[in-house]
Coordinates of C-alpha atoms in Angstrom, one line a residue:
M3 CA 11.3 16.7 2.4
H4 CA 13.0 14.6 5.0
M5 CA 13.8 11.1 3.7
P6 CA 13.2 8.1 6.0
D7 CA 15.8 5.5 6.9
C8 CA 14.8 3.3 4.0
F9 CA 16.1 5.8 1.4
H10 CA 19.8 5.1 1.2
P11 CA 22.4 7.5 -0.4
L12 CA 24.0 6.1 -3.6
R13 CA 27.4 7.7 -4.1
S14 CA 28.2 7.0 -7.7
D15 CA 29.4 8.9 -10.7
I16 CA 27.7 6.4 -13.1
P17 CA 25.1 8.2 -15.2
G18 CA 21.6 6.9 -15.1
P19 CA 19.9 5.2 -18.1
A20 CA 18.1 7.3 -20.7
K21 CA 14.8 5.5 -19.9
F22 CA 13.5 3.6 -16.9
T23 CA 14.0 -0.1 -16.6
N24 CA 11.5 -2.3 -18.3
P25 CA 10.7 -4.6 -15.3
F26 CA 10.1 -7.6 -17.6
H27 CA 13.0 -7.2 -20.1
Y28 CA 16.2 -5.8 -18.8
E29 CA 19.9 -6.2 -18.0
P30 CA 20.7 -4.8 -14.5
H31 CA 22.0 -1.2 -14.8
P32 CA 25.3 -0.5 -13.0
L33 CA 23.5 1.7 -10.5
C34 CA 21.3 -1.2 -9.6
L35 CA 24.3 -3.5 -9.3
E36 CA 25.9 -1.0 -6.8
A37 CA 22.7 -0.8 -4.8
A38 CA 22.2 -4.5 -4.8
A39 CA 25.7 -5.1 -3.6
E40 CA 24.9 -2.9 -0.5
V41 CA 21.6 -4.7 0.1
Q42 CA 23.4 -8.1 -0.2
A43 CA 26.0 -7.0 2.3
Y44 CA 23.3 -5.9 4.7
I45 CA 21.5 -9.2 4.5
A46 CA 24.7 -11.1 5.0
G47 CA 25.5 -9.1 8.1
C48 CA 22.1 -9.5 9.7
T49 CA 21.8 -13.0 11.1
P50 CA 18.0 -13.2 11.6
L51 CA 17.3 -11.8 8.1
R52 CA 19.9 -14.0 6.5
A53 CA 18.6 -17.2 8.2
D54 CA 15.1 -16.5 6.6
A55 CA 16.5 -15.2 3.3
D56 CA 18.7 -18.3 2.9
R57 CA 15.5 -20.4 2.5
G58 CA 14.8 -18.4 -0.7
K59 CA 13.5 -14.8 -1.2
M60 CA 13.3 -12.2 -4.0
F61 CA 14.7 -8.8 -3.3
G62 CA 14.6 -5.6 -5.3
V63 CA 16.4 -2.3 -5.6
L64 CA 15.2 1.0 -7.1
A65 CA 17.6 3.8 -7.8
A66 CA 15.8 7.1 -7.5
E67 CA 16.4 10.8 -7.2
T68 CA 15.0 13.4 -4.8
A69 CA 13.4 16.6 -6.0
D70 CA 16.7 18.4 -5.4
G71 CA 18.7 15.8 -7.4
R72 CA 20.2 13.6 -4.6
L73 CA 20.7 10.0 -5.8
G74 CA 19.8 7.1 -3.6
Y75 CA 18.1 3.7 -3.6
L76 CA 15.2 1.9 -2.0
A77 CA 15.2 -1.8 -1.2
A78 CA 12.4 -4.3 -0.9
Y79 CA 11.6 -8.0 -0.4
S80 CA 8.6 -10.0 -1.6
G81 CA 6.1 -11.0 1.0
L82 CA 7.4 -11.3 4.6
L83 CA 11.0 -11.5 5.8
A84 CA 11.6 -13.3 9.1
G85 CA 7.9 -13.2 9.6
R86 CA 7.7 -9.3 9.5
N87 CA 7.1 -6.6 6.9
D88 CA 8.4 -3.6 8.9
H89 CA 12.2 -3.9 8.7
A90 CA 13.4 -0.2 8.6
F91 CA 16.1 -0.8 6.0
F92 CA 13.4 -1.8 3.4
V93 CA 10.4 0.0 2.2
P94 CA 7.1 -0.8 4.0
P95 CA 4.3 -2.8 2.4
V96 CA 1.8 -0.9 0.2
F97 CA -0.8 -1.9 2.9
D98 CA 0.1 -3.3 6.3
A99 CA -2.2 -6.2 6.8
M100 CA -0.1 -7.5 9.7
R101 CA -0.9 -4.6 12.1
P102 CA -2.1 -6.2 15.4
G103 CA -5.7 -5.3 16.2
G104 CA -6.4 -4.1 12.7
Y105 CA -9.3 -5.1 10.5
F106 CA -7.5 -7.8 8.7
K107 CA -5.9 -9.5 11.7
T108 CA -9.2 -9.3 13.6
H109 CA -11.2 -11.0 10.9
E110 CA -8.4 -13.4 10.1
A111 CA -8.6 -14.5 13.8
G112 CA -12.3 -15.3 13.2
I113 CA -11.4 -17.5 10.3
T114 CA -8.7 -19.2 12.3
A115 CA -11.2 -19.8 15.1
I116 CA -13.5 -21.6 12.5
N117 CA -10.5 -23.7 11.4
R118 CA -9.9 -24.8 15.0
E119 CA -13.6 -25.6 15.4
I120 CA -13.5 -27.8 12.3
D121 CA -10.3 -29.5 13.5
D122 CA -11.8 -30.1 16.9
I123 CA -14.8 -31.9 15.3
L124 CA -12.7 -33.9 12.9
E125 CA -10.5 -35.1 15.8
S126 CA -13.3 -35.6 18.3
E127 CA -14.0 -39.1 19.8
S128 CA -17.7 -38.7 19.0
Y129 CA -17.0 -38.3 15.3
A130 CA -14.5 -41.1 15.3
S131 CA -17.0 -43.4 17.2
A132 CA -19.8 -42.6 14.7
K133 CA -17.5 -43.5 11.8
R134 CA -16.4 -46.7 13.4
G135 CA -20.0 -47.7 14.0
R136 CA -20.9 -47.0 10.4
D137 CA -17.9 -48.8 9.1
R138 CA -18.6 -51.8 11.4
I139 CA -22.2 -52.1 10.1
M140 CA -21.1 -51.7 6.5
S141 CA -18.6 -54.6 7.1
E142 CA -21.2 -56.8 8.7
N143 CA -23.7 -56.1 5.9
K144 CA -21.1 -57.0 3.3
E145 CA -20.3 -60.3 5.1
E146 CA -24.0 -61.2 5.3
E147 CA -24.6 -60.4 1.6
D148 CA -21.4 -62.2 0.5
A149 CA -22.4 -65.3 2.6
F150 CA -25.9 -65.4 1.0
R151 CA -24.3 -65.0 -2.5
R152 CA -22.1 -68.0 -1.8
K153 CA -25.1 -69.9 -0.7
M154 CA -26.9 -69.0 -4.0
A155 CA -23.9 -70.0 -6.0
E156 CA -23.7 -73.4 -4.3
A157 CA -27.4 -74.0 -4.9
K158 CA -27.1 -73.0 -8.6
A159 CA -24.1 -75.3 -9.0
R160 CA -26.2 -78.2 -7.6
R161 CA -29.1 -77.4 -10.0
D162 CA -26.8 -77.2 -12.9
E163 CA -25.2 -80.6 -11.9
R164 CA -28.7 -82.1 -11.6
R165 CA -29.7 -80.9 -15.1
R166 CA -26.5 -82.5 -16.6
S167 CA -27.6 -85.9 -15.2
P168 CA -27.9 -88.5 -17.9
V169 CA -31.4 -89.6 -16.7
G170 CA -32.6 -86.0 -17.0
V171 CA -35.1 -84.2 -14.7
S172 CA -38.8 -84.4 -14.5
A173 CA -41.1 -81.4 -15.2
E174 CA -42.0 -81.2 -11.5
E175 CA -38.3 -81.3 -10.5
E176 CA -37.5 -78.5 -13.0
A177 CA -40.3 -76.4 -11.7
A178 CA -39.0 -76.8 -8.2
M179 CA -35.5 -75.8 -9.2
V180 CA -37.0 -72.7 -10.9
R181 CA -38.9 -71.8 -7.7
E182 CA -35.8 -72.3 -5.6
S183 CA -33.9 -69.9 -7.9
Q184 CA -36.6 -67.3 -7.8
F185 CA -37.0 -67.6 -4.0
M186 CA -33.2 -67.1 -3.4
K187 CA -33.2 -64.0 -5.7
A188 CA -36.1 -62.5 -3.8
E189 CA -34.3 -63.4 -0.5
L190 CA -31.2 -61.6 -1.7
R191 CA -33.3 -58.5 -2.2
R192 CA -34.7 -58.9 1.3
V193 CA -31.1 -59.3 2.7
R194 CA -30.1 -56.1 1.0
R195 CA -33.1 -54.2 2.4
R196 CA -32.4 -55.4 5.9
C197 CA -28.7 -54.3 5.6
K198 CA -29.6 -50.9 4.2
A199 CA -32.1 -50.4 7.1
R200 CA -29.5 -51.3 9.7
L201 CA -27.1 -48.8 8.1
V202 CA -29.4 -45.8 7.9
P203 CA -29.2 -44.6 11.6
A204 CA -25.4 -45.0 11.6
E205 CA -25.0 -43.1 8.4
A206 CA -27.3 -40.4 9.6
E207 CA -25.2 -39.9 12.8
V208 CA -22.0 -39.4 10.6
E209 CA -23.8 -37.2 8.1
A210 CA -25.1 -35.0 10.9
V211 CA -21.6 -34.3 12.0
E212 CA -20.3 -33.7 8.5
A213 CA -23.2 -31.4 7.8
V214 CA -22.0 -29.2 10.7
I215 CA -18.5 -29.3 9.2
S216 CA -19.8 -28.4 5.7
R217 CA -21.7 -25.4 7.1
L218 CA -18.5 -24.2 8.9
K219 CA -16.5 -24.6 5.8
A220 CA -19.0 -22.6 3.7
R221 CA -19.0 -19.9 6.4
R222 CA -15.2 -19.9 6.4
K223 CA -15.1 -19.6 2.6
Q224 CA -17.6 -16.7 2.7
M225 CA -15.5 -14.9 5.3
S226 CA -12.3 -15.6 3.6
D227 CA -13.5 -14.3 0.2
A228 CA -14.9 -11.2 1.8
L229 CA -11.7 -10.5 3.7
Q230 CA -9.6 -11.1 0.5
R231 CA -11.8 -8.6 -1.4
W232 CA -11.5 -6.1 1.4
L233 CA -7.7 -6.6 1.5
F234 CA -7.2 -6.0 -2.2
S235 CA -9.4 -2.9 -2.1
Q236 CA -6.9 -1.5 0.4
Y237 CA -4.0 -1.8 -2.0
V238 CA -4.4 1.5 -3.8
M239 CA -1.6 1.7 -6.4
L240 CA -0.2 5.0 -7.7
D241 CA 1.2 5.7 -11.1
A242 CA 3.8 8.3 -12.1
R243 CA 1.0 10.8 -12.8
G244 CA -0.5 10.4 -9.3
E245 CA -3.5 8.5 -10.5
R246 CA -4.8 5.7 -8.1
R247 CA -6.4 2.4 -8.7
D248 CA -7.0 -0.5 -6.3
L249 CA -6.1 -4.1 -7.1
C250 CA -9.7 -5.1 -7.6
S251 CA -10.1 -2.5 -10.3
I252 CA -6.8 -3.4 -11.9
F253 CA -7.4 -7.1 -12.1
A254 CA -11.1 -6.7 -13.2
E255 CA -9.8 -6.0 -16.7
T256 CA -7.6 -9.2 -16.8
P257 CA -8.7 -12.8 -17.7
M258 CA -8.2 -13.7 -14.0
R259 CA -10.8 -11.1 -13.0
V260 CA -9.6 -11.1 -9.4
P261 CA -6.2 -10.6 -8.0
P262 CA -4.2 -13.7 -7.1
S263 CA -3.0 -14.2 -3.5
G264 CA 0.0 -12.1 -2.7
A265 CA -0.7 -9.5 -5.4
G266 CA 0.8 -6.1 -4.5
D267 CA 3.4 -7.6 -2.1
C268 CA 6.1 -8.3 -4.7
C269 CA 9.2 -6.0 -4.8
A270 CA 8.5 -3.9 -7.9
P271 CA 5.1 -2.5 -6.8
K272 CA 6.3 -1.9 -3.3
L273 CA 9.4 0.1 -4.6
L274 CA 7.4 2.2 -7.1
Q275 CA 4.6 2.9 -4.6
Y276 CA 7.1 4.2 -2.0
A277 CA 9.0 6.3 -4.6
Y278 CA 5.8 7.9 -5.9
S279 CA 4.3 8.6 -2.5
H280 CA 7.6 10.3 -1.3
G281 CA 8.2 12.4 -4.3
L282 CA 11.1 10.4 -5.7
R283 CA 11.9 10.1 -9.4
P284 CA 12.5 6.4 -10.3
V285 CA 15.8 5.9 -12.3
C286 CA 16.2 2.2 -12.7
M287 CA 15.2 -1.0 -11.0
A288 CA 16.3 -4.7 -10.7
E289 CA 15.3 -7.8 -8.7
F290 CA 17.6 -10.6 -7.5
W291 CA 17.1 -13.9 -5.8
W292 CA 18.8 -14.8 -2.5
G293 CA 19.1 -18.3 -1.1
A294 CA 17.8 -21.7 -2.0
S295 CA 15.6 -22.4 -5.0
P296 CA 11.9 -23.3 -4.4
A297 CA 11.1 -27.0 -4.7
G298 CA 9.2 -26.6 -8.0
E299 CA 10.9 -23.6 -9.6
I300 CA 14.5 -22.9 -10.6
R301 CA 16.1 -19.8 -9.0
H302 CA 19.8 -19.2 -8.6
H303 CA 21.4 -17.3 -5.7
L304 CA 22.1 -13.6 -6.6
R305 CA 20.8 -14.1 -10.1
Y306 CA 18.6 -11.2 -11.5
Y307 CA 15.1 -11.9 -12.6
P308 CA 12.3 -10.0 -14.3
A309 CA 9.1 -9.2 -12.5
C310 CA 6.6 -12.0 -12.4
R311 CA 3.9 -11.6 -15.0
G312 CA 0.9 -13.2 -13.2
K313 CA 0.9 -10.9 -10.2
C314 CA 2.9 -7.9 -11.4
L315 CA 2.2 -7.4 -15.1
P316 CA -1.4 -5.9 -14.5
I317 CA -0.2 -3.9 -11.5
L318 CA 2.9 -2.5 -13.2
T319 CA 1.1 -1.7 -16.4
H320 CA -0.9 0.8 -14.3
M321 CA 2.0 2.0 -12.2
L322 CA 4.4 2.7 -15.0
Q323 CA 2.0 5.1 -16.7
G324 CA 3.7 8.5 -16.9
L325 CA 7.3 7.0 -16.9
D326 CA 9.4 6.8 -20.0
V327 CA 10.1 3.1 -20.0
D328 CA 12.7 1.2 -22.0
G329 CA 11.0 -1.0 -24.5
G330 CA 13.7 -3.7 -24.4
S331 CA 12.9 -7.2 -25.5
P332 CA 14.4 -10.5 -24.3
E333 CA 14.5 -11.8 -27.9
R334 CA 17.8 -12.7 -29.5
A335 CA 18.6 -11.4 -33.0
V336 CA 18.7 -14.0 -35.7
T337 CA 22.2 -14.0 -37.1
E338 CA 22.0 -17.2 -39.2
P339 CA 19.8 -18.1 -42.2
L340 CA 17.1 -20.8 -42.1
E341 CA 18.5 -23.7 -44.0
I342 CA 16.6 -26.6 -45.6
V343 CA 18.4 -29.8 -44.8
Y344 CA 16.0 -32.2 -46.7
E345 CA 13.0 -31.6 -48.9
D346 CA 10.6 -33.5 -51.2
E347 CA 7.1 -32.8 -52.4
W348 CA 5.5 -34.0 -49.1
L349 CA 7.7 -32.6 -46.4
A350 CA 10.9 -30.8 -45.4
V351 CA 13.4 -30.7 -42.6
V352 CA 15.0 -27.3 -41.7
D353 CA 17.8 -26.2 -39.5
K354 CA 16.3 -23.5 -37.3
P355 CA 18.8 -20.9 -36.1
A356 CA 18.8 -19.8 -32.4
G357 CA 16.6 -16.7 -31.9
M358 CA 14.0 -17.5 -34.5
K359 CA 10.5 -18.4 -33.4
S360 CA 9.0 -21.6 -34.6
V361 CA 5.6 -20.0 -35.2
P362 CA 4.5 -16.3 -35.1
G363 CA 4.1 -14.9 -31.6
K364 CA 2.7 -11.7 -30.0
E365 CA 6.0 -9.9 -30.5
P366 CA 7.1 -9.0 -34.0
G367 CA 9.9 -11.1 -35.5
V368 CA 10.4 -13.7 -38.2
S369 CA 9.3 -17.3 -37.6
V370 CA 10.1 -20.6 -39.3
L371 CA 6.5 -21.1 -40.4
E372 CA 6.2 -17.6 -42.0
E373 CA 9.6 -18.1 -43.7
M374 CA 8.6 -21.5 -45.1
R375 CA 5.3 -20.2 -46.4
L376 CA 7.1 -17.3 -48.1
R377 CA 9.6 -19.7 -49.6
R378 CA 6.9 -22.1 -50.9
P379 CA 4.1 -19.8 -52.2
G380 CA 2.8 -22.5 -54.4
K381 CA 2.1 -24.9 -51.6
G382 CA -1.4 -24.8 -50.4
F383 CA -0.5 -26.5 -47.1
V384 CA 2.6 -25.6 -45.0
E385 CA 2.6 -26.5 -41.3
L386 CA 5.2 -27.3 -38.6
V387 CA 4.8 -30.8 -37.2
H388 CA 6.5 -29.9 -34.0
R389 CA 8.3 -26.9 -32.5
L390 CA 11.5 -25.8 -30.9
D391 CA 12.0 -23.0 -28.3
M392 CA 12.9 -19.7 -29.9
D393 CA 16.4 -19.8 -28.3
T394 CA 17.0 -23.5 -29.3
S395 CA 18.5 -24.3 -32.7
G396 CA 18.3 -27.4 -34.8
L397 CA 16.2 -29.8 -36.9
L398 CA 12.5 -29.0 -37.4
L399 CA 10.0 -31.0 -39.5
V400 CA 7.6 -29.2 -41.9
A401 CA 4.7 -30.9 -43.7
Y402 CA 3.5 -29.9 -47.2
D403 CA 0.3 -32.1 -47.1
G404 CA -2.5 -32.4 -44.6
A405 CA -2.5 -36.2 -44.5
V406 CA 1.3 -36.3 -44.2
Y407 CA 1.0 -33.8 -41.4
K408 CA -1.4 -36.0 -39.4
Q409 CA 0.7 -39.1 -39.9
L410 CA 3.8 -37.4 -38.7
Q411 CA 2.0 -36.0 -35.7
A412 CA 0.8 -39.5 -35.0
Q413 CA 4.4 -40.7 -35.0
F414 CA 5.3 -38.1 -32.5
A415 CA 2.4 -39.1 -30.3
A416 CA 3.4 -42.8 -30.5
R417 CA 7.0 -41.8 -29.7
V418 CA 8.2 -43.3 -33.0
V419 CA 10.2 -40.2 -33.9
K420 CA 13.7 -40.2 -32.3
K421 CA 15.5 -37.0 -31.4
R422 CA 19.0 -36.2 -30.1
Y423 CA 19.9 -32.9 -28.7
V424 CA 23.3 -31.6 -27.7
A425 CA 23.9 -29.0 -24.9
L426 CA 26.8 -27.3 -23.3
L427 CA 26.2 -27.1 -19.5
D428 CA 27.3 -24.2 -17.3
G429 CA 29.2 -26.5 -14.9
V430 CA 29.8 -30.2 -14.4
P431 CA 26.8 -32.2 -13.0
D432 CA 27.5 -34.3 -9.9
R433 CA 25.6 -37.2 -11.6
P434 CA 26.4 -40.5 -13.2
R435 CA 27.8 -40.3 -16.7
Q436 CA 24.4 -41.4 -18.1
G437 CA 20.9 -41.9 -16.8
V438 CA 17.3 -40.8 -17.0
V439 CA 15.6 -37.7 -15.6
S440 CA 11.9 -38.0 -14.8
L441 CA 10.4 -34.7 -13.5
P442 CA 6.7 -33.9 -14.3
L443 CA 6.2 -30.3 -15.6
S444 CA 3.5 -27.7 -15.7
A445 CA 3.3 -24.1 -16.7
D446 CA 3.7 -21.5 -13.9
P447 CA 0.4 -19.6 -14.4
L448 CA 1.7 -16.6 -12.4
D449 CA 5.0 -16.4 -14.2
R450 CA 4.9 -17.4 -17.8
P451 CA 6.8 -18.6 -19.8
Y452 CA 8.5 -20.4 -16.9
Q453 CA 7.8 -24.1 -16.3
K454 CA 7.9 -25.7 -12.9
V455 CA 8.3 -29.2 -11.5
D456 CA 4.9 -30.3 -10.4
H457 CA 4.7 -33.8 -8.9
E458 CA 0.9 -33.4 -8.2
G459 CA -0.5 -31.8 -11.4
G460 CA 2.3 -31.9 -13.8
K461 CA 2.5 -33.9 -17.1
E462 CA 5.0 -36.7 -17.4
A463 CA 8.4 -35.5 -18.7
V464 CA 11.2 -38.0 -19.3
T465 CA 14.7 -37.4 -20.7
E466 CA 17.6 -39.8 -21.1
Y467 CA 21.0 -38.1 -20.9
R468 CA 24.7 -39.0 -21.6
I469 CA 27.6 -36.8 -20.5
T470 CA 30.0 -36.8 -23.4
G471 CA 32.8 -34.5 -22.3
V472 CA 34.1 -32.3 -19.5
D473 CA 36.6 -29.4 -19.8
G474 CA 37.2 -26.1 -18.2
G475 CA 34.4 -26.4 -15.6
R476 CA 31.8 -27.2 -18.3
A477 CA 30.2 -30.3 -19.6
S478 CA 28.6 -31.5 -22.8
V479 CA 25.6 -33.7 -22.8
E480 CA 23.5 -35.6 -25.3
L481 CA 19.8 -35.5 -24.5
F482 CA 17.1 -37.9 -25.7
P483 CA 13.6 -36.7 -24.8
F484 CA 10.9 -39.4 -24.5
T485 CA 8.3 -36.7 -24.1
G486 CA 8.0 -33.2 -25.6
R487 CA 7.0 -30.8 -22.8
T488 CA 7.7 -27.1 -23.1
H489 CA 11.2 -26.3 -21.8
Q490 CA 11.6 -29.9 -20.8
L491 CA 15.4 -30.2 -21.5
R492 CA 16.1 -26.8 -20.0
V493 CA 14.3 -27.6 -16.8
H494 CA 15.7 -31.2 -16.6
C495 CA 19.2 -29.8 -16.9
A496 CA 18.8 -27.0 -14.4
H497 CA 16.6 -28.4 -11.7
P498 CA 18.3 -30.0 -8.6
G499 CA 16.2 -33.1 -9.2
G500 CA 17.7 -33.4 -12.7
L501 CA 21.2 -32.7 -13.7
G502 CA 21.4 -29.6 -11.4
T503 CA 23.4 -27.7 -13.9
P504 CA 21.7 -25.1 -16.3
I505 CA 22.5 -24.9 -20.0
V506 CA 25.0 -22.2 -21.0
G507 CA 23.1 -19.0 -22.0
D508 CA 19.7 -20.1 -20.5
R509 CA 18.2 -16.7 -19.6
L510 CA 15.2 -18.3 -17.9
Y511 CA 16.7 -21.2 -15.8
G512 CA 20.4 -20.3 -15.8
H513 CA 22.6 -17.3 -16.4
P514 CA 22.0 -15.0 -19.4
G515 CA 24.8 -14.2 -21.8
G516 CA 25.3 -15.3 -25.4
R517 CA 23.1 -17.8 -27.1
L518 CA 21.4 -20.8 -25.5
C519 CA 23.7 -23.7 -26.1
L520 CA 21.0 -26.3 -26.9
H521 CA 20.7 -27.8 -30.4
A522 CA 18.4 -30.4 -31.9
E523 CA 21.2 -32.4 -33.7
M524 CA 19.5 -35.5 -35.0
L525 CA 15.9 -36.3 -36.1
S526 CA 14.8 -39.8 -37.3
F527 CA 11.3 -40.7 -38.5
M528 CA 9.4 -42.9 -41.0
H529 CA 8.4 -41.1 -44.2
P530 CA 4.6 -41.3 -44.4
V531 CA 4.5 -41.7 -48.2
T532 CA 7.6 -43.8 -49.1
G533 CA 7.7 -45.8 -45.9
K534 CA 11.5 -45.3 -45.7
K535 CA 13.3 -44.4 -42.5
I536 CA 14.8 -40.9 -42.7
T537 CA 17.6 -40.0 -40.3
L538 CA 19.1 -36.5 -40.5
E539 CA 21.9 -34.8 -38.6
R540 CA 23.1 -31.2 -38.4
K541 CA 26.0 -30.2 -36.1
C542 CA 25.5 -27.2 -33.8
A543 CA 27.1 -23.8 -34.2
F544 CA 28.6 -23.8 -30.7
S545 CA 31.4 -26.3 -29.7
P546 CA 30.3 -29.2 -27.5
L547 CA 33.0 -31.2 -25.7
R548 CA 33.3 -34.7 -27.1

């Protein structure tokens, strides 16, 4: 079979892996590193592509063999590159929705026409004039009602003053004042009715225009949803056995029920689809980021990343059937024991080693909670009051009593508990020696467990920092979190809006290799039973610069 231009020879004596790369848990194989180097050179040498890629783009490579044993690689990018999806060096999309005159572009043009129609109405002078007329009448109505209310208040003040007169008021005068009050209240109701009647035609004029806009928007949504369903039905994904399923069928079995926007256009599905449809045997695969980091996420130029879980996990679960896939896990081995730093009959503080989960997860592996329950079989209640990331080491609070547990959680909620972390940074931040990072965070629903900076829907996350030492191109910091968001310290260190320097060993937001150099060094709280302040410290296993 003749191989198209996008299958590139890979001249290497490096043997392939025993099993195919697990797209979600891997270290790049040397064959992929060689292929990626060629792709990176190609991008760097192509000015239009590089200009677009520099804004931030995920690329992927797939080493593969032909039926007669020739080794080569395929390259792909996520979404569009320089506004196109047909660059000959890279594999084509699974489905070409960009084809001029095709079903998608034709129906997309219909949706675009509705958008223009809506914009024309919103920007029209007739709509603006109708709103101005309504707003003018509303303002006049308010002025009239406010003026009458002031008149009522003045009349009431006069009546009250008359009633406080030392000579008193006669029965006839009191009756007259009551009648005046009743009349003015009735008159206020009449003023309101007149104002409302004046407003009705003006509101009707505005509502008539907005009803047209609403109908157009409903039609647009109906067309958009139908086009999206049609589009996803065209993405018919192969697996290694040759079986086919479209994206609608694949995602129907997930909690999302429907494919998210952009599903099927990421690197990994495109690479596997092309390999299967051209009789190539996949050997190994890797994806790397090129260019600037997105505003909310943390991506490093030329860093390798796993496939996203929101879009790609359901698709690749299908597509990898029939391949012998490596079952690698990103979890670190636990090499240090769990040590109890403080303990009494009500609570304990332990020093969690890096690599140990705080609580049991989906993947097998020991956790602090399980370990403490095993160590204290006589305790009817053993619960963690807070948690640390699996890769983070340090002090963790355990409650042996339900009431104590609730009181300690209340201290965390009231921010009475004080914590100090130490971290070794993979670089030197270009920031003041001390300060505060405030970046709201939210989970990335399409790429868990990553967290992203989200200024619209994120939860408040605040960290005070102090740079304590600099040596050899690295820096040590002390971190004091005021809030306890997931991955807060890791994101606040790595994100350009924070310290702009990831923590050493941060496989999610920095560069993998060795342990995550983040340690909960100090914990201070009020003992719920004795009322005494307890402050505990435990130095980290790595060497911070102080």
